[in-house]
PDB file of C-alpha atoms in Angstrom:
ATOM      1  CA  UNK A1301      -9.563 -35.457  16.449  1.00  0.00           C
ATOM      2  CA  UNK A1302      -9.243 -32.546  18.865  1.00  0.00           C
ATOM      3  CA  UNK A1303      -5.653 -31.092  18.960  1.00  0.00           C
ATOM      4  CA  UNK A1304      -4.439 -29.183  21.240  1.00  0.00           C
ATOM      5  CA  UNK A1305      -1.330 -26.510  20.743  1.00  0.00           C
ATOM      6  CA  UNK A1306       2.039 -27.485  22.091  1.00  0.00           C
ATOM      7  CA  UNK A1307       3.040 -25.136  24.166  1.00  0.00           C
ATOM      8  CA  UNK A1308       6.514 -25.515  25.720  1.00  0.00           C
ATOM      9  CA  UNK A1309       6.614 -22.201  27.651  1.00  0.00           C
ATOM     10  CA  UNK A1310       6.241 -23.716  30.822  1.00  0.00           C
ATOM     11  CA  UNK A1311       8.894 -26.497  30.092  1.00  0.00           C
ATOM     12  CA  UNK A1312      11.658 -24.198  28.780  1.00  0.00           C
ATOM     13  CA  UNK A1313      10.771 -21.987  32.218  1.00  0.00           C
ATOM     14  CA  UNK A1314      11.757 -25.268  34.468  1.00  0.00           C
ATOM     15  CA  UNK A1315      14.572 -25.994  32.462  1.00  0.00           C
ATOM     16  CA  UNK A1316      15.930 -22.623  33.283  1.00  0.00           C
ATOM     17  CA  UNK A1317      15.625 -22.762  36.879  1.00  0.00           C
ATOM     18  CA  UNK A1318      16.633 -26.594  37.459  1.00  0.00           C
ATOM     19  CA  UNK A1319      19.849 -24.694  35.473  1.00  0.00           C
ATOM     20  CA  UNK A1320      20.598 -22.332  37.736  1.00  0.00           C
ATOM     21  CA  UNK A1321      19.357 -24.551  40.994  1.00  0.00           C
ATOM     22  CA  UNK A1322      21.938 -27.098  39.697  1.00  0.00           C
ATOM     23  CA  UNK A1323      24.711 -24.671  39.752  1.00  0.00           C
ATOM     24  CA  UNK A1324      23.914 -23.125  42.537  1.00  0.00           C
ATOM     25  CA  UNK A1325      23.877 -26.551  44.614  1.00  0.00           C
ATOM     26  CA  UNK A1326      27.265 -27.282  42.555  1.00  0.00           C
ATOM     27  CA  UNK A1327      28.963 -23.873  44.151  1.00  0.00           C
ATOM     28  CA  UNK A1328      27.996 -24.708  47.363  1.00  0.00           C
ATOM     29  CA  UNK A1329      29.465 -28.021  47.255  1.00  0.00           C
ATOM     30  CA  UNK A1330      32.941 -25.964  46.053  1.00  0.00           C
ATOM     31  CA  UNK A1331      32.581 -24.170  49.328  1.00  0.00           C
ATOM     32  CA  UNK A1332      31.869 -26.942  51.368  1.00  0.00           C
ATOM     33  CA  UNK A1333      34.918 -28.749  49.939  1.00  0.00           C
ATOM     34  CA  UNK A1334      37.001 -26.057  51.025  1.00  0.00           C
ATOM     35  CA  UNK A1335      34.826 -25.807  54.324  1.00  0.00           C
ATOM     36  CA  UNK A1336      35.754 -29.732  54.962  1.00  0.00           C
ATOM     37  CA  UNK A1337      39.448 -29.405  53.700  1.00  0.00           C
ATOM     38  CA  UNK A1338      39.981 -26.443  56.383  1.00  0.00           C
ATOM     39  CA  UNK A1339      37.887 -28.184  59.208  1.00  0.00           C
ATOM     40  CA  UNK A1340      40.318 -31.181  58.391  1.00  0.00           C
ATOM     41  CA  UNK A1341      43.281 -29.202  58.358  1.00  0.00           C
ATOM     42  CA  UNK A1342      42.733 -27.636  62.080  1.00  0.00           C
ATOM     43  CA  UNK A1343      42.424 -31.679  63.464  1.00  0.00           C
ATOM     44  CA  UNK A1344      46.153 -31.053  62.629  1.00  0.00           C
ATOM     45  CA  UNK A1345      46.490 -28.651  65.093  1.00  0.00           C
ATOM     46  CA  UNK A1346      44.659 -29.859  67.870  1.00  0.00           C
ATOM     47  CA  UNK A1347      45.435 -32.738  70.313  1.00  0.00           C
ATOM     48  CA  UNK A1348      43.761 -35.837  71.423  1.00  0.00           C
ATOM     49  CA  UNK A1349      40.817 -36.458  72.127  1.00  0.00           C
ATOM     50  CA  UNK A1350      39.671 -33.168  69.909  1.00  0.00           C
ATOM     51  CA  UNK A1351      41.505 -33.712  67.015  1.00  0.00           C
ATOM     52  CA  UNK A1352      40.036 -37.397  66.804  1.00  0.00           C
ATOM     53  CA  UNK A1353      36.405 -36.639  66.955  1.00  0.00           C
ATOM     54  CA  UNK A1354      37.195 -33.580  64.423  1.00  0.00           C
ATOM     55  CA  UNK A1355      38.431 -36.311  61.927  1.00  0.00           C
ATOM     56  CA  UNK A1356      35.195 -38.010  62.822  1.00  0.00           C
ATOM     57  CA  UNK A1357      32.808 -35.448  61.905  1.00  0.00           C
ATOM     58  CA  UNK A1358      34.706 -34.727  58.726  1.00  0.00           C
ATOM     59  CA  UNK A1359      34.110 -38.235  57.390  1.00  0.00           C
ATOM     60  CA  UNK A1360      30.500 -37.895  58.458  1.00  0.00           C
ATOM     61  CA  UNK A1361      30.165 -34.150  56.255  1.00  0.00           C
ATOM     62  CA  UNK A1362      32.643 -35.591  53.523  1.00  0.00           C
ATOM     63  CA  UNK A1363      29.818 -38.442  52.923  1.00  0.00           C
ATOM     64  CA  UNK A1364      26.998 -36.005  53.192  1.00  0.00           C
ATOM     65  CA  UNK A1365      28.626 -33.734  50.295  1.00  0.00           C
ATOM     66  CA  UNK A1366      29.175 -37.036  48.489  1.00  0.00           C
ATOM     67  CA  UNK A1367      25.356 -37.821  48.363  1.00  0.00           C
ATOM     68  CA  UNK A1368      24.590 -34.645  47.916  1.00  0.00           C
ATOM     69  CA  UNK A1369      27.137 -34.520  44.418  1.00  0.00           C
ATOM     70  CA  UNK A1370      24.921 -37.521  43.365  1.00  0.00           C
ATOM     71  CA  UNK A1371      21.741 -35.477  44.121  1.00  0.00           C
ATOM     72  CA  UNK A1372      23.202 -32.748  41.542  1.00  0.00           C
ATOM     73  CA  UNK A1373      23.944 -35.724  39.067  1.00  0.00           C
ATOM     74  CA  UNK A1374      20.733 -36.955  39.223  1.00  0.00           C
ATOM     75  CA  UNK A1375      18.820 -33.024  38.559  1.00  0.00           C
ATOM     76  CA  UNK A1376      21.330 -33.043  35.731  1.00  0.00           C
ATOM     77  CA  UNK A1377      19.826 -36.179  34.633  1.00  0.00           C
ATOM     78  CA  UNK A1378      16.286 -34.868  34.983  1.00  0.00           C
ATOM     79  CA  UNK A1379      17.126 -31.941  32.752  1.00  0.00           C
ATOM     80  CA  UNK A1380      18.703 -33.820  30.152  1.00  0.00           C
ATOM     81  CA  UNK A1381      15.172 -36.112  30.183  1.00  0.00           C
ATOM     82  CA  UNK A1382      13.261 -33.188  29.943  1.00  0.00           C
ATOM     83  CA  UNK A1383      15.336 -31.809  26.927  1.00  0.00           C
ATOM     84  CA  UNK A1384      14.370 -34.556  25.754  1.00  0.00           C
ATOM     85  CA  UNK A1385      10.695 -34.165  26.106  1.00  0.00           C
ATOM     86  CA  UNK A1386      11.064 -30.532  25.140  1.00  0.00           C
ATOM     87  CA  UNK A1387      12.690 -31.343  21.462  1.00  0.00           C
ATOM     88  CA  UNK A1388       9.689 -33.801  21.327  1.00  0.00           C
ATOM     89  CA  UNK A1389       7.300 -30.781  22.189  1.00  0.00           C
ATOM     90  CA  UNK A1390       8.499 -28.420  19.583  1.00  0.00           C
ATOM     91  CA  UNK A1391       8.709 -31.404  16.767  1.00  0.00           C
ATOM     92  CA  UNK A1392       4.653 -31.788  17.611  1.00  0.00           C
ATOM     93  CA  UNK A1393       4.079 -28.010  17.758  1.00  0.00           C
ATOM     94  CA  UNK A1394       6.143 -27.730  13.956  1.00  0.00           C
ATOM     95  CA  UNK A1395       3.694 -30.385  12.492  1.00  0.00           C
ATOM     96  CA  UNK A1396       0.355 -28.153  13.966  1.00  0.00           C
ATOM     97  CA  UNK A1397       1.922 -25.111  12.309  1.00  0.00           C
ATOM     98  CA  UNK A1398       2.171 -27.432   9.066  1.00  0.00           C
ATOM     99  CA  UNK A1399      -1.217 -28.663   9.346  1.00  0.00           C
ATOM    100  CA  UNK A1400      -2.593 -25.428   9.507  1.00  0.00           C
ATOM    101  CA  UNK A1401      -0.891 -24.494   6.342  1.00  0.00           C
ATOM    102  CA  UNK A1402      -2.232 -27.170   4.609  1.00  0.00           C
ATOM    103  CA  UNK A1403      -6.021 -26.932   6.031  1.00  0.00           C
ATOM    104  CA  UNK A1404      -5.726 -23.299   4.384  1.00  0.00           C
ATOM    105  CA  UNK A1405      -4.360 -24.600   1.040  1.00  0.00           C
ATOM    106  CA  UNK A1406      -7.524 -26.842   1.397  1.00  0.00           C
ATOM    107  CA  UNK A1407      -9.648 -24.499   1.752  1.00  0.00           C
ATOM    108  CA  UNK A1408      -8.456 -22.297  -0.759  1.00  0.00           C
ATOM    109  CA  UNK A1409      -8.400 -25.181  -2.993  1.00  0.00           C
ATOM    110  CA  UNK A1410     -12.168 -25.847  -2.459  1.00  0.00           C
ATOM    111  CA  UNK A1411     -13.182 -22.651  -3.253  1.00  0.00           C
ATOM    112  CA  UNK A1412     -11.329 -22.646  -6.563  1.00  0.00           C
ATOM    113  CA  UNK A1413     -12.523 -25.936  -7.298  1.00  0.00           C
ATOM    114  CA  UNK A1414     -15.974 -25.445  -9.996  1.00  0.00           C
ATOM    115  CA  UNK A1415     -18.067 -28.258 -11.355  1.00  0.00           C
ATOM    116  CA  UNK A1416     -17.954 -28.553 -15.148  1.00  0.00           C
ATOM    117  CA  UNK A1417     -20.540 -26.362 -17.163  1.00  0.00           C
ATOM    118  CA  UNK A1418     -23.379 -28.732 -18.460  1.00  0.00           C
ATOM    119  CA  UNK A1419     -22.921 -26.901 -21.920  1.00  0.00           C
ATOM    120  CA  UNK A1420     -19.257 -27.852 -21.731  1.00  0.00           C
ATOM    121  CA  UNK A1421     -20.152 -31.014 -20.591  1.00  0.00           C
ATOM    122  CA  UNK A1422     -22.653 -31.966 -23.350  1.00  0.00           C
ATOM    123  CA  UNK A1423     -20.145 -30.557 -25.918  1.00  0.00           C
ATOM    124  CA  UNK A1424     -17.515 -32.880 -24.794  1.00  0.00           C
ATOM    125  CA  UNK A1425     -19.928 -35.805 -24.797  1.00  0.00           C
ATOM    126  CA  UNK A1426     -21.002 -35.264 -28.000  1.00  0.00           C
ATOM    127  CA  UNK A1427     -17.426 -34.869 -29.761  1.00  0.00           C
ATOM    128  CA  UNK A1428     -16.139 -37.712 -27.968  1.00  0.00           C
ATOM    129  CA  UNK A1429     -18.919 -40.335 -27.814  1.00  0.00           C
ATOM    130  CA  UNK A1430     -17.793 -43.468 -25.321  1.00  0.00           C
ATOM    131  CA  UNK A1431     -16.891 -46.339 -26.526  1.00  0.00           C
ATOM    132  CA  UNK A1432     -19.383 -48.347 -25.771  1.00  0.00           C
ATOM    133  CA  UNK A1433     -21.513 -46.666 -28.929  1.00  0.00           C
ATOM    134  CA  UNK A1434     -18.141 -47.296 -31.420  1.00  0.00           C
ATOM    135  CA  UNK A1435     -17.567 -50.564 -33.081  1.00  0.00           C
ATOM    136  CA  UNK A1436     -13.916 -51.577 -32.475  1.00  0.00           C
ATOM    137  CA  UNK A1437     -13.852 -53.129 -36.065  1.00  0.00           C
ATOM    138  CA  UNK A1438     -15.310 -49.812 -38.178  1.00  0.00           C
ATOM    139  CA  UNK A1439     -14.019 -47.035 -36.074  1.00  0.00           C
ATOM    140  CA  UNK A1440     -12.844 -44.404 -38.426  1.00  0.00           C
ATOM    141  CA  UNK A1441      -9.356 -43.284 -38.212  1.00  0.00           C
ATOM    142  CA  UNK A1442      -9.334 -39.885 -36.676  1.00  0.00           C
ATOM    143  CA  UNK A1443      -9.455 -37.242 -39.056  1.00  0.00           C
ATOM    144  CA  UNK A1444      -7.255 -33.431 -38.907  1.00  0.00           C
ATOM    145  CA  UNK A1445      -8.749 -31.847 -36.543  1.00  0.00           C
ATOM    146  CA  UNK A1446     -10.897 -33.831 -34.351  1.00  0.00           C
ATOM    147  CA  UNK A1447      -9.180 -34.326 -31.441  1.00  0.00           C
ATOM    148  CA  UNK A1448      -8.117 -31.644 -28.739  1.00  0.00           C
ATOM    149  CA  UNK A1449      -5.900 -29.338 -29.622  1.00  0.00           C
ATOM    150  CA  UNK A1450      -2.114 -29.587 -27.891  1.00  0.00           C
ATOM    151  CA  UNK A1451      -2.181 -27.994 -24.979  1.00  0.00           C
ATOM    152  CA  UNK A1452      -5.690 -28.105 -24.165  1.00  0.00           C
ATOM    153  CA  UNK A1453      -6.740 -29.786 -21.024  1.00  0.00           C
ATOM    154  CA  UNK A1454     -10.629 -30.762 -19.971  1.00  0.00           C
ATOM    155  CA  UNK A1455     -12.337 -28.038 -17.571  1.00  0.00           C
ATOM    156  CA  UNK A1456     -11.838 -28.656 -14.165  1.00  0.00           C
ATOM    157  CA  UNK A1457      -9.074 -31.150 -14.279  1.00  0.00           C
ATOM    158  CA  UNK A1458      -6.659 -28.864 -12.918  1.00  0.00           C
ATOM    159  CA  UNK A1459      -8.293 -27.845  -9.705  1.00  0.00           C
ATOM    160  CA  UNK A1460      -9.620 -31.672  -8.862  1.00  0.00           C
ATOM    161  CA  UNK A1461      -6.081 -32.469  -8.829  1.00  0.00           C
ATOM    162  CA  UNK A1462      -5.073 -29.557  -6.565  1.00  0.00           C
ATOM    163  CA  UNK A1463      -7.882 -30.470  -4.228  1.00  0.00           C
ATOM    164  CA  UNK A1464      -7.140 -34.011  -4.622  1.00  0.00           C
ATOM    165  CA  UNK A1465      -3.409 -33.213  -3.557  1.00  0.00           C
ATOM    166  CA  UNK A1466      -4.373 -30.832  -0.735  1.00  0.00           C
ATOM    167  CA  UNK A1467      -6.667 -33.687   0.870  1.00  0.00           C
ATOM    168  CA  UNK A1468      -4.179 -36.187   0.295  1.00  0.00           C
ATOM    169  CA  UNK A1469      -1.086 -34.215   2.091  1.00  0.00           C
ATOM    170  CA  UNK A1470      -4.000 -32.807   5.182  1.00  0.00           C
ATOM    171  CA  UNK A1471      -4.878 -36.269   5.718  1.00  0.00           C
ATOM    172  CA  UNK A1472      -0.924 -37.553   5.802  1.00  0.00           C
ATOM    173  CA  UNK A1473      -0.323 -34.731   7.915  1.00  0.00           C
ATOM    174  CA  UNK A1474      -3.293 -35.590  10.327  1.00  0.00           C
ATOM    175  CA  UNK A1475      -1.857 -39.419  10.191  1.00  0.00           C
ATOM    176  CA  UNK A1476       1.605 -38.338  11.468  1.00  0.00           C
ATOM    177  CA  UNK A1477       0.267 -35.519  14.174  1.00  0.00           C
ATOM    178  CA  UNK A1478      -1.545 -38.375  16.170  1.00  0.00           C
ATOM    179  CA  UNK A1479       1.028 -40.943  15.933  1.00  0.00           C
ATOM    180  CA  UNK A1480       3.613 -37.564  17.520  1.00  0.00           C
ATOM    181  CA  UNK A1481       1.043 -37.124  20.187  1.00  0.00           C
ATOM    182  CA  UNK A1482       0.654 -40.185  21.172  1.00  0.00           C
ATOM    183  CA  UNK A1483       4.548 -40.336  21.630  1.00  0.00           C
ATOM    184  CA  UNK A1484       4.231 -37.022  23.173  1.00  0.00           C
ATOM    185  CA  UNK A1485       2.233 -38.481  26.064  1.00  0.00           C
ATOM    186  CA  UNK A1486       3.897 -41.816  26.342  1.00  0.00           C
ATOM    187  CA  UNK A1487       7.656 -40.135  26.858  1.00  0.00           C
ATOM    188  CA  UNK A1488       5.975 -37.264  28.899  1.00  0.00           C
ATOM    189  CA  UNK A1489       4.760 -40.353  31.163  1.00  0.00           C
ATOM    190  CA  UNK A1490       7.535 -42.010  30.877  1.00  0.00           C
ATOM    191  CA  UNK A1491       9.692 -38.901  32.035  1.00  0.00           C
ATOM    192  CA  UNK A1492       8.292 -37.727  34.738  1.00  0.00           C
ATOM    193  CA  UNK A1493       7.866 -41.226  36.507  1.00  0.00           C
ATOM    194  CA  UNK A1494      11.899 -42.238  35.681  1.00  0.00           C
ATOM    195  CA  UNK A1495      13.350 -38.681  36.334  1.00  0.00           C
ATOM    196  CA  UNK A1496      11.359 -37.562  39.719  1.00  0.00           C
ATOM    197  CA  UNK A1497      12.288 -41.715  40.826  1.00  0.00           C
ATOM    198  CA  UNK A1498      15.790 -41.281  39.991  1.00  0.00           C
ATOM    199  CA  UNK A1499      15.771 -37.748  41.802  1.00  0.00           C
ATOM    200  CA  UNK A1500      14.058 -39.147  44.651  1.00  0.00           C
ATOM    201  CA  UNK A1501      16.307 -41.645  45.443  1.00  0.00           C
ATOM    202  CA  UNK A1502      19.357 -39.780  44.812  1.00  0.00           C
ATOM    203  CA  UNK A1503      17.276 -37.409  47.766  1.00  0.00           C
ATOM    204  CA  UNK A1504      16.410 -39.837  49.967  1.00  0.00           C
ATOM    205  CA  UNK A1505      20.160 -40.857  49.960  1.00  0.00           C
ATOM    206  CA  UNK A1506      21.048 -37.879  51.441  1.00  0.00           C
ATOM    207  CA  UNK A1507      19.725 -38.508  54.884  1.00  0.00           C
TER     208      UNK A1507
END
């Protein structure tokens, strides 16, 4: 399976400037509070029929800044989905940096890894015939000396198990990196469709 590097650059660069769009659109909507609260404050002053249709149009712009306070909400809930996505990003992009670490402990467990010498091989096989060619009834009790010393281990055995360890972990690790990617595309989906829909609306809401 092809994998392809996780690369969040690009995500952590829209997250910064949703950040500053959203507070940017939220100090506006400070201003045009006070705007509106002034603008109300002068129907005071001013006498029928004015002062009527100035308390008009405020109600009108107080319901525009409304909708647009729900637009903000809404790119606050985008960002927090894409968060989301992002912390899903860099947990994919942590298990490629472990899987390369373990496709070089393969390989340098390969390399150390050396069949057994025939000589050694034939040595063994003749010191320790199978059992196959011993009767179970006149086997001789081992005498001092015959078997392997303490301490002693067959040729070989050490690196097959390294190797044998190294596949085992690359292939667990390989396991677990497509079952994250496969998230990793279902909530990336799944984000963009609900966010931009729940933006969208909160847009189109805005006249």
């Amino acid at each position: 399976m092809v994998h392809r590097p996780a690369d969040s650059r690009l995500l952590t660069n829209l997250l910064s400037h949703e950040k500053d769009y959203t507070k940017h659109l939220l100090s506006l909507l400070d201003y045009s509070h006070a705007s509106l609260s002034s603008f109300t404050a002068y129907a005071a002053a001013s006498s029928p029929p004015a002062s009527q249709v100035i308390l008009s149009v405020a109600g009108h712009l107080s319901s525009a800044d409304d909708a647009l306070r729900r637009y903000a909400a809404s790119i606050d809930q985008w960002r927090e989905m894409m968060k989301n996505l992002k912390a899903l990003e860099d947990e994919v992009g942590n298990i490629m940096r472990d899987r390369e670490i373990l496709v070089t402990r393969l390989i340098k467990a390969s390399k150390s890894h050396k069949p057994p010498n025939n000589r050694e091989s034939l040595l063994s096989h003749q010191r320790y015939p199978s059992s196959s060619s011993l009767s179970v009834q006149d086997s001789p009790s081992p005498s001092p000396g015959t078997g392997p010393a303490p301490g002693t281990y067959a040729p070989g055995l050490n690196t097959s198990s390294k190797l044998a360890a190294a596949q085992a972990e690359l292939q667990a690790c390989e396991a677990h990196l497509a079952t994250k990617e496969q998230e990793l595309t279902a909530r990336r989906n799944s984000t963009i469709k609900d966010g931009l829909t729940i933006r969208c609306t909160a847009m189109a809401e805005c006249g």
